[in-house]
CSV table of N, CA and C in Angstrom, one decimal:
chain,number,residue,atom,x,y,z
K,71,MET,N,136.6,112.8,44.1
K,71,MET,CA,135.6,112.3,45.0
K,71,MET,C,135.3,113.4,46.0
K,72,ASP,N,134.0,113.6,46.1
K,72,ASP,CA,133.6,114.6,47.1
K,72,ASP,C,133.9,114.2,48.5
K,73,LYS,N,133.9,115.1,49.4
K,73,LYS,CA,134.4,114.9,50.8
K,73,LYS,C,133.5,113.8,51.5
K,74,LYS,N,132.2,113.8,51.3
K,74,LYS,CA,131.4,112.8,52.0
K,74,LYS,C,131.7,111.4,51.5
K,75,LYS,N,131.9,111.3,50.2
K,75,LYS,CA,132.2,109.9,49.7
K,75,LYS,C,133.6,109.5,50.0
K,76,SER,N,134.5,110.4,50.4
K,76,SER,CA,135.8,110.0,50.7
K,76,SER,C,136.0,109.5,52.2
K,77,LEU,N,134.9,109.6,53.0
K,77,LEU,CA,135.0,109.2,54.4
K,77,LEU,C,134.3,107.8,54.6
K,78,VAL,N,134.9,107.1,55.5
K,78,VAL,CA,134.4,105.8,55.9
K,78,VAL,C,133.0,105.9,56.6
K,79,ASP,N,132.1,105.1,56.3
K,79,ASP,CA,130.8,105.1,56.9
K,79,ASP,C,130.8,104.9,58.4
K,80,ALA,N,130.0,105.6,59.1
K,80,ALA,CA,130.1,105.5,60.6
K,80,ALA,C,129.7,104.1,61.1
K,81,SER,N,128.7,103.5,60.4
K,81,SER,CA,128.3,102.2,60.8
K,81,SER,C,129.4,101.1,60.6
K,82,GLU,N,130.2,101.3,59.6
K,82,GLU,CA,131.3,100.4,59.3
K,82,GLU,C,132.3,100.6,60.5
K,83,LEU,N,132.6,101.8,60.8
K,83,LEU,CA,133.6,102.1,61.8
K,83,LEU,C,133.1,101.6,63.2
K,84,THR,N,131.8,101.7,63.5
K,84,THR,CA,131.3,101.2,64.7
K,84,THR,C,131.5,99.7,64.8
K,85,GLN,N,131.3,99.0,63.7
K,85,GLN,CA,131.4,97.5,63.8
K,85,GLN,C,132.9,97.1,63.9
K,86,ILE,N,133.8,97.9,63.2
K,86,ILE,CA,135.2,97.6,63.3
K,86,ILE,C,135.7,97.8,64.8
K,87,ILE,N,135.2,98.9,65.4
K,87,ILE,CA,135.6,99.2,66.8
K,87,ILE,C,135.1,98.1,67.7
K,88,LYS,N,133.9,97.6,67.5
K,88,LYS,CA,133.4,96.4,68.3
K,88,LYS,C,134.3,95.2,68.1
K,89,ASP,N,134.6,94.9,66.9
K,89,ASP,CA,135.5,93.7,66.6
K,89,ASP,C,136.9,93.9,67.2
K,90,LEU,N,137.4,95.1,67.1
K,90,LEU,CA,138.8,95.4,67.6
K,90,LEU,C,138.8,95.4,69.1
K,91,TYR,N,137.7,95.9,69.7
K,91,TYR,CA,137.6,95.9,71.2
K,91,TYR,C,137.5,94.5,71.7
K,92,LYS,N,136.7,93.7,71.0
K,92,LYS,CA,136.5,92.2,71.4
K,92,LYS,C,137.9,91.5,71.4
K,93,PHE,N,138.7,91.8,70.4
K,93,PHE,CA,140.0,91.2,70.3
K,93,PHE,C,140.9,91.7,71.5
K,94,ILE,N,140.9,93.0,71.7
K,94,ILE,CA,141.8,93.7,72.7
K,94,ILE,C,141.4,93.2,74.1
K,95,ARG,N,140.1,93.0,74.3
K,95,ARG,CA,139.7,92.5,75.6
K,95,ARG,C,140.2,91.1,75.9
K,96,SER,N,140.6,90.4,74.9
K,96,SER,CA,141.1,89.0,75.1
K,96,SER,C,142.6,89.0,75.6
K,97,ILE,N,143.2,90.2,75.5
K,97,ILE,CA,144.6,90.3,75.9
K,97,ILE,C,144.7,90.5,77.4
K,98,ASP,N,145.4,89.6,78.1
K,98,ASP,CA,145.6,89.7,79.5
K,98,ASP,C,146.6,90.7,79.9
K,99,VAL,N,146.2,91.7,80.6
K,99,VAL,CA,147.1,92.7,81.1
K,99,VAL,C,147.1,92.8,82.6
K,100,GLY,N,146.5,91.9,83.2
K,100,GLY,CA,146.4,91.9,84.7
K,100,GLY,C,145.3,92.6,85.3
K,101,CYS,N,144.4,93.1,84.5
K,101,CYS,CA,143.2,93.8,85.0
K,101,CYS,C,142.1,93.8,83.9
K,102,ALA,N,140.9,94.1,84.2
K,102,ALA,CA,139.8,94.1,83.3
K,102,ALA,C,139.9,95.3,82.3
K,103,TRP,N,139.6,95.1,81.0
K,103,TRP,CA,139.5,96.1,80.1
K,103,TRP,C,138.2,96.9,80.2
K,104,HIS,N,138.3,98.2,79.9
K,104,HIS,CA,137.1,99.0,79.8
K,104,HIS,C,137.1,99.7,78.5
K,105,ASN,N,135.9,100.1,78.1
K,105,ASN,CA,135.7,100.9,76.8
K,105,ASN,C,135.5,102.3,77.1
K,106,GLU,N,136.3,103.2,76.6
K,106,GLU,CA,136.2,104.7,76.7
K,106,GLU,C,136.6,105.3,77.9
K,107,TYR,N,136.3,104.7,79.1
K,107,TYR,CA,136.6,105.4,80.4
K,107,TYR,C,137.3,104.5,81.4
K,108,LEU,N,138.2,105.1,82.1
K,108,LEU,CA,138.8,104.3,83.2
K,108,LEU,C,137.9,104.4,84.4
K,109,GLU,N,137.8,103.3,85.1
K,109,GLU,CA,136.9,103.3,86.3
K,109,GLU,C,137.6,104.1,87.4
K,110,PRO,N,136.8,105.0,88.1
K,110,PRO,CA,137.4,106.0,89.0
K,110,PRO,C,138.3,105.4,90.1
K,111,ASP,N,137.9,104.3,90.7
K,111,ASP,CA,138.6,103.8,91.9
K,111,ASP,C,139.3,102.5,91.6
K,112,GLU,N,139.4,102.0,90.4
K,112,GLU,CA,140.0,100.8,90.1
K,112,GLU,C,141.5,100.9,89.8
K,113,ILE,N,142.3,100.2,90.5
K,113,ILE,CA,143.8,100.2,90.3
K,113,ILE,C,144.3,98.7,90.3
K,114,PRO,N,145.0,98.3,89.3
K,114,PRO,CA,145.2,99.0,88.0
K,114,PRO,C,144.0,99.0,87.2
K,115,CYS,N,144.0,99.9,86.2
K,115,CYS,CA,142.8,100.1,85.3
K,115,CYS,C,143.3,100.4,83.9
K,116,ILE,N,142.6,99.8,82.9
K,116,ILE,CA,143.0,100.0,81.5
K,116,ILE,C,141.8,100.3,80.7
K,117,CYS,N,141.9,101.1,79.6
K,117,CYS,CA,140.7,101.3,78.8
K,117,CYS,C,141.2,101.5,77.3
K,118,PHE,N,140.3,101.1,76.4
K,118,PHE,CA,140.4,101.3,75.0
K,118,PHE,C,139.6,102.5,74.6
K,119,LYS,N,140.1,103.5,73.9
K,119,LYS,CA,139.3,104.7,73.6
K,119,LYS,C,139.6,105.0,72.1
K,120,ARG,N,138.5,105.1,71.4
K,120,ARG,CA,138.6,105.5,70.0
K,120,ARG,C,138.9,107.0,69.9
K,121,GLN,N,139.8,107.3,69.0
K,121,GLN,CA,140.1,108.7,68.8
K,121,GLN,C,139.0,109.4,68.0
K,122,SER,N,138.6,110.6,68.3
K,122,SER,CA,137.5,111.2,67.7
K,122,SER,C,138.0,111.9,66.4
K,123,VAL,N,138.0,111.2,65.3
K,123,VAL,CA,138.5,111.7,64.0
K,123,VAL,C,137.6,111.1,62.9
K,124,GLN,N,137.5,111.8,61.9
K,124,GLN,CA,136.9,111.3,60.7
K,124,GLN,C,137.9,110.4,60.0
K,125,VAL,N,137.5,109.2,59.5
K,125,VAL,CA,138.4,108.3,58.8
K,125,VAL,C,138.2,108.4,57.3
K,126,GLU,N,139.3,108.7,56.6
K,126,GLU,CA,139.2,108.8,55.2
K,126,GLU,C,139.6,107.5,54.5
K,127,LYS,N,139.0,107.3,53.3
K,127,LYS,CA,139.2,106.2,52.5
K,127,LYS,C,140.6,106.5,51.8
K,128,LEU,N,141.5,105.5,51.8
K,128,LEU,CA,142.8,105.7,51.2
K,128,LEU,C,142.8,104.7,50.0
K,129,ASN,N,143.5,105.1,48.9
K,129,ASN,CA,143.7,104.2,47.8
K,129,ASN,C,142.4,103.7,47.2
K,130,ALA,N,141.3,104.5,47.3
K,130,ALA,CA,140.0,104.0,46.8
K,130,ALA,C,140.1,103.8,45.3
K,131,ASN,N,139.4,102.7,44.8
K,131,ASN,CA,139.4,102.5,43.4
K,131,ASN,C,137.9,102.3,42.9
K,132,ILE,N,137.8,102.2,41.6
K,132,ILE,CA,136.5,102.2,40.9
K,132,ILE,C,135.7,101.0,41.3
K,133,LYS,N,136.3,99.9,41.7
K,133,LYS,CA,135.6,98.7,42.2
K,133,LYS,C,134.9,98.9,43.6
K,134,GLY,N,135.3,100.0,44.2
K,134,GLY,CA,134.7,100.3,45.6
K,134,GLY,C,135.6,99.8,46.7
K,135,SER,N,136.8,99.2,46.4
K,135,SER,CA,137.6,98.9,47.5
K,135,SER,C,138.5,100.1,48.0
K,136,TYR,N,139.0,100.0,49.2
K,136,TYR,CA,139.8,101.1,49.7
K,136,TYR,C,140.5,100.6,51.0
K,137,GLU,N,141.4,101.3,51.5
K,137,GLU,CA,142.1,101.1,52.7
K,137,GLU,C,141.7,102.3,53.7
K,138,ALA,N,141.8,102.0,54.9
K,138,ALA,CA,141.6,103.0,56.0
K,138,ALA,C,142.4,102.8,57.2
K,139,GLU,N,142.6,103.8,58.0
K,139,GLU,CA,143.3,103.7,59.2
K,139,GLU,C,142.5,104.3,60.3
K,140,LEU,N,142.3,103.4,61.3
K,140,LEU,CA,141.4,103.8,62.4
K,140,LEU,C,142.3,103.9,63.7
K,141,PRO,N,142.5,105.2,64.1
K,141,PRO,CA,143.4,105.4,65.3
K,141,PRO,C,142.6,105.2,66.6
K,142,PHE,N,143.3,104.8,67.6
K,142,PHE,CA,142.7,104.6,68.9
K,142,PHE,C,143.8,104.7,70.0
K,143,ASP,N,143.4,105.0,71.2
K,143,ASP,CA,144.3,105.1,72.3
K,143,ASP,C,144.0,104.0,73.4
K,144,VAL,N,145.1,103.8,74.2
K,144,VAL,CA,144.9,102.9,75.3
K,144,VAL,C,145.5,103.7,76.5
K,145,TYR,N,144.6,103.8,77.5
K,145,TYR,CA,145.0,104.5,78.8
K,145,TYR,C,145.2,103.4,79.8
K,146,TYR,N,146.3,103.6,80.6
K,146,TYR,CA,146.5,102.6,81.7
K,146,TYR,C,146.9,103.4,83.0
K,147,ARG,N,146.2,103.1,84.0
K,147,ARG,CA,146.5,103.8,85.3
K,147,ARG,C,146.9,102.7,86.4
K,148,ASN,N,147.9,103.1,87.2
K,148,ASN,CA,148.3,102.2,88.2
K,148,ASN,C,149.0,103.1,89.3
K,149,GLU,N,149.4,102.4,90.4
K,149,GLU,CA,150.2,103.1,91.5
K,149,GLU,C,151.6,103.4,91.0
K,150,VAL,N,152.1,104.5,91.4
K,150,VAL,CA,153.5,104.9,91.1
K,150,VAL,C,154.1,105.5,92.3
K,151,LYS,N,154.8,104.7,93.0
K,151,LYS,CA,155.6,105.2,94.2
K,151,LYS,C,157.0,105.4,93.9
K,152,ASP,N,157.5,104.8,92.8
K,152,ASP,CA,158.9,105.0,92.4
K,152,ASP,C,159.0,104.8,90.9
K,153,THR,N,160.2,105.0,90.4
K,153,THR,CA,160.5,104.9,89.0
K,153,THR,C,160.2,103.5,88.5
K,154,LYS,N,160.5,102.5,89.2
K,154,LYS,CA,160.2,101.1,88.8
K,154,LYS,C,158.7,101.0,88.4
K,155,GLN,N,157.9,101.5,89.3
K,155,GLN,CA,156.4,101.3,89.0
K,155,GLN,C,156.0,102.2,87.8
K,156,THR,N,156.6,103.3,87.6
K,156,THR,CA,156.3,104.1,86.4
K,156,THR,C,156.7,103.3,85.2
K,157,MET,N,157.9,102.7,85.2
K,157,MET,CA,158.3,101.9,84.0
K,157,MET,C,157.4,100.7,83.8
K,158,GLU,N,156.8,100.1,84.9
K,158,GLU,CA,155.9,99.0,84.7
K,158,GLU,C,154.6,99.4,83.9
K,159,ILE,N,154.2,100.7,84.1
K,159,ILE,CA,153.0,101.2,83.4
K,159,ILE,C,153.4,101.3,81.9
K,160,ILE,N,154.6,101.8,81.6
K,160,ILE,CA,155.0,102.0,80.3
K,160,ILE,C,155.2,100.6,79.6
K,161,ASP,N,155.7,99.6,80.4
K,161,ASP,CA,155.9,98.3,79.9
K,161,ASP,C,154.6,97.7,79.4
K,162,VAL,N,153.5,97.9,80.1
K,162,VAL,CA,152.2,97.3,79.7
K,162,VAL,C,151.8,97.9,78.3
K,163,LEU,N,152.0,99.2,78.1
K,163,LEU,CA,151.6,99.8,76.9
K,163,LEU,C,152.5,99.4,75.7
K,164,ASN,N,153.8,99.2,76.0
K,164,ASN,CA,154.7,98.7,75.0
K,164,ASN,C,154.5,97.3,74.7
K,165,ASN,N,154.1,96.5,75.7
K,165,ASN,CA,153.9,95.1,75.4
K,165,ASN,C,152.7,94.9,74.5
K,166,LEU,N,151.7,95.8,74.6
K,166,LEU,CA,150.6,95.8,73.7
K,166,LEU,C,151.0,96.0,72.2
K,167,ALA,N,152.0,96.9,72.0
K,167,ALA,CA,152.5,97.1,70.7
K,167,ALA,C,153.2,95.8,70.2
K,168,ASP,N,153.9,95.1,71.1
K,168,ASP,CA,154.5,93.8,70.7
K,168,ASP,C,153.4,92.8,70.3
K,169,ILE,N,152.4,92.7,71.1
K,169,ILE,CA,151.3,91.8,70.8
K,169,ILE,C,150.6,92.1,69.5
K,170,PHE,N,150.4,93.4,69.2
K,170,PHE,CA,149.8,93.8,68.0
K,170,PHE,C,150.7,93.5,66.8
K,171,GLU,N,152.0,93.7,67.0
K,171,GLU,CA,153.0,93.3,65.9
K,171,GLU,C,153.0,91.8,65.6
K,172,ARG,N,152.9,91.0,66.6
K,172,ARG,CA,152.8,89.6,66.4
K,172,ARG,C,151.6,89.2,65.7
K,173,GLU,N,150.5,89.8,66.1
K,173,GLU,CA,149.2,89.5,65.5
K,173,GLU,C,149.2,89.9,64.0
K,174,THR,N,149.8,91.0,63.7
K,174,THR,CA,150.0,91.4,62.3
K,174,THR,C,150.9,90.4,61.5
K,175,ASP,N,152.0,90.0,62.1
K,175,ASP,CA,152.9,89.0,61.5
K,175,ASP,C,152.3,87.7,61.3
K,176,ASN,N,151.3,87.3,62.2
K,176,ASN,CA,150.6,86.0,62.1
K,176,ASN,C,149.3,86.1,61.3
K,177,ASP,N,149.2,87.1,60.5
K,177,ASP,CA,148.0,87.3,59.6
K,177,ASP,C,146.7,87.3,60.3
K,178,PHE,N,146.7,87.9,61.5
K,178,PHE,CA,145.5,88.2,62.3
K,178,PHE,C,144.7,86.9,62.5
K,179,LYS,N,145.3,86.0,63.2
K,179,LYS,CA,144.7,84.7,63.5
K,179,LYS,C,143.6,84.9,64.6
K,180,LYS,N,143.8,85.9,65.5
K,180,LYS,CA,143.0,86.1,66.7
K,180,LYS,C,142.0,87.2,66.5
K,181,LEU,N,142.3,88.2,65.6
K,181,LEU,CA,141.4,89.3,65.3
K,181,LEU,C,140.4,88.9,64.3
K,182,ILE,N,139.1,88.6,64.7
K,182,ILE,CA,138.1,88.2,63.9
K,182,ILE,C,137.2,89.3,63.5
K,183,MET,N,137.0,89.6,62.2
K,183,MET,CA,136.2,90.7,61.7
K,183,MET,C,134.8,90.1,61.4
K,184,SER,N,133.8,90.8,61.8
K,184,SER,CA,132.4,90.3,61.6
K,184,SER,C,132.0,90.5,60.1
K,185,ASN,N,132.6,91.4,59.4
K,185,ASN,CA,132.4,91.7,58.0
K,185,ASN,C,133.5,91.1,57.2
K,186,ASP,N,133.2,90.0,56.4
K,186,ASP,CA,134.2,89.3,55.7
K,186,ASP,C,134.8,90.1,54.5
K,187,ARG,N,134.3,91.3,54.3
K,187,ARG,CA,134.9,92.2,53.3
K,187,ARG,C,136.0,93.1,53.9
K,188,ILE,N,136.1,93.1,55.3
K,188,ILE,CA,137.2,93.8,56.0
K,188,ILE,C,138.4,92.9,56.2
K,189,ILE,N,139.5,93.3,55.6
K,189,ILE,CA,140.7,92.5,55.7
K,189,ILE,C,141.8,93.3,56.5
K,190,PRO,N,142.2,92.8,57.7
K,190,PRO,CA,143.2,93.6,58.5
K,190,PRO,C,144.5,93.6,57.8
K,191,VAL,N,145.2,94.7,57.9
K,191,VAL,CA,146.5,94.9,57.2
K,191,VAL,C,147.5,95.1,58.3
K,192,SER,N,147.3,96.0,59.3
K,192,SER,CA,148.3,96.1,60.3
K,192,SER,C,147.7,96.7,61.6
K,193,LEU,N,148.3,96.5,62.7
K,193,LEU,CA,147.9,97.0,64.0
K,193,LEU,C,149.2,97.4,64.7
K,194,GLU,N,149.4,98.7,64.9
K,194,GLU,CA,150.7,99.2,65.4
K,194,GLU,C,150.6,100.4,66.3
K,195,MET,N,151.6,100.6,67.1
K,195,MET,CA,151.7,101.8,67.9
K,195,MET,C,152.2,103.0,67.1
K,196,THR,N,151.5,104.1,67.3
K,196,THR,CA,151.9,105.3,66.6
K,196,THR,C,152.5,106.4,67.5
K,197,GLU,N,152.2,106.3,68.8
K,197,GLU,CA,152.8,107.2,69.8
K,197,GLU,C,153.1,106.5,71.0
K,198,THR,N,154.3,106.6,71.4
K,198,THR,CA,154.8,105.9,72.6
K,198,THR,C,154.1,106.3,73.9
K,199,PRO,N,154.2,105.5,74.9
K,199,PRO,CA,153.5,105.9,76.2
K,199,PRO,C,153.9,107.2,76.7
K,200,ALA,N,153.0,108.0,77.2
K,200,ALA,CA,153.3,109.3,77.8
K,200,ALA,C,152.4,109.5,79.0
K,201,ASP,N,152.8,110.2,79.9
K,201,ASP,CA,152.1,110.6,81.1
K,201,ASP,C,150.9,111.5,80.7
K,202,GLU,N,149.7,111.2,81.2
K,202,GLU,CA,148.5,112.0,80.9
K,202,GLU,C,148.0,112.7,82.1
K,203,SER,N,148.5,112.4,83.3
K,203,SER,CA,147.9,112.9,84.5
K,203,SER,C,148.8,113.5,85.5
K,204,GLY,N,150.1,113.1,85.4
K,204,GLY,CA,150.9,113.5,86.6
K,204,GLY,C,150.6,112.5,87.7
K,205,ILE,N,151.4,112.6,88.8
K,205,ILE,CA,151.2,111.7,89.9
K,205,ILE,C,150.2,112.4,90.8
K,206,GLU,N,149.1,111.7,91.1
K,206,GLU,CA,148.1,112.2,92.0
K,206,GLU,C,147.7,111.1,93.0
K,207,ASN,N,147.9,111.2,94.3
K,207,ASN,CA,147.6,110.2,95.2
K,207,ASN,C,148.3,108.9,94.9
K,208,ASN,N,149.6,109.0,94.5
K,208,ASN,CA,150.4,107.9,94.2
K,208,ASN,C,149.9,107.1,93.0
K,209,LYS,N,149.1,107.7,92.1
K,209,LYS,CA,148.6,107.1,90.9
K,209,LYS,C,149.0,107.9,89.7
K,210,ALA,N,149.2,107.2,88.6
K,210,ALA,CA,149.4,108.0,87.3
K,210,ALA,C,148.7,107.2,86.2
K,211,THR,N,148.4,108.0,85.2
K,211,THR,CA,147.7,107.4,84.0
K,211,THR,C,148.6,107.8,82.8
K,212,PHE,N,148.9,106.7,82.0
K,212,PHE,CA,149.7,106.9,80.8
K,212,PHE,C,148.8,106.6,79.6
K,213,ARG,N,149.1,107.2,78.4
K,213,ARG,CA,148.4,106.9,77.2
K,213,ARG,C,149.4,106.5,76.1
K,214,ALA,N,149.0,105.6,75.3
K,214,ALA,CA,149.7,105.3,74.0
K,214,ALA,C,148.7,105.3,72.9
K,215,ALA,N,149.2,105.7,71.7
K,215,ALA,CA,148.3,105.7,70.5
K,215,ALA,C,148.7,104.6,69.6
K,216,TYR,N,147.6,104.0,69.0
K,216,TYR,CA,147.8,102.9,68.0
K,216,TYR,C,146.9,103.2,66.8
K,217,LYS,N,147.1,102.4,65.8
K,217,LYS,CA,146.2,102.5,64.6
K,217,LYS,C,146.0,101.1,64.1
K,218,PHE,N,144.8,100.9,63.6
K,218,PHE,CA,144.4,99.7,62.9
K,218,PHE,C,144.2,100.0,61.4
K,219,ARG,N,145.0,99.4,60.6
K,219,ARG,CA,144.9,99.7,59.1
K,219,ARG,C,144.2,98.4,58.5
K,220,TYR,N,143.2,98.7,57.7
K,220,TYR,CA,142.5,97.6,57.0
K,220,TYR,C,142.2,97.9,55.6
K,221,LYS,N,141.8,96.9,54.9
K,221,LYS,CA,141.4,97.0,53.5
K,221,LYS,C,139.9,96.5,53.4
K,222,LYS,N,139.1,97.3,52.7
K,222,LYS,CA,137.7,96.8,52.5
K,222,LYS,C,137.6,96.4,51.0
K,223,LYS,N,137.2,95.2,50.8
K,223,LYS,CA,137.0,94.7,49.5
K,223,LYS,C,135.8,95.4,48.8
K,224,GLY,N,135.8,95.7,47.5
K,224,GLY,CA,134.7,96.3,46.8
K,224,GLY,C,133.6,95.3,46.7
K,225,ASP,N,132.5,95.8,46.2
K,225,ASP,CA,131.3,95.0,46.0
K,225,ASP,C,131.5,93.8,45.1
K,226,PHE,N,132.3,93.9,44.1
K,226,PHE,CA,132.5,92.8,43.1
K,226,PHE,C,133.8,92.1,43.2
K,227,GLU,N,134.4,92.1,44.4
K,227,GLU,CA,135.7,91.4,44.6
K,227,GLU,C,135.4,90.1,45.3
């Protein structure tokens, strides 16, 4: 398979990102979700950010079905005046991993895909929370990485 045919179509990825973001926005973390950027003066603040990577088709077959993994990050910023508050930032990002695991275990009851040929397989943390900014004005931003794995049915399935 040539390189272009082995990559997932950008319009498919855009729609999956929209569906995934809609699901993630429904998760209560104590503040409003943002897409791509943290609001400069908002504390606490959280955002969903797609990783800038090309997504390859995995296990593609002659019928046109394949699997793919879409990586994304979540950034969370809050006040940090002591170790307890730092741990609370980490807890928010770890709790997301737990919610994602439960959603996977429950066969994705809440994650609704707008394309019925897209079947969610797993949603999981791939990198644990880590400091992204250092402490600045008693605020810190942490990032954790996650991935959404899905299967796309072929045209004749």
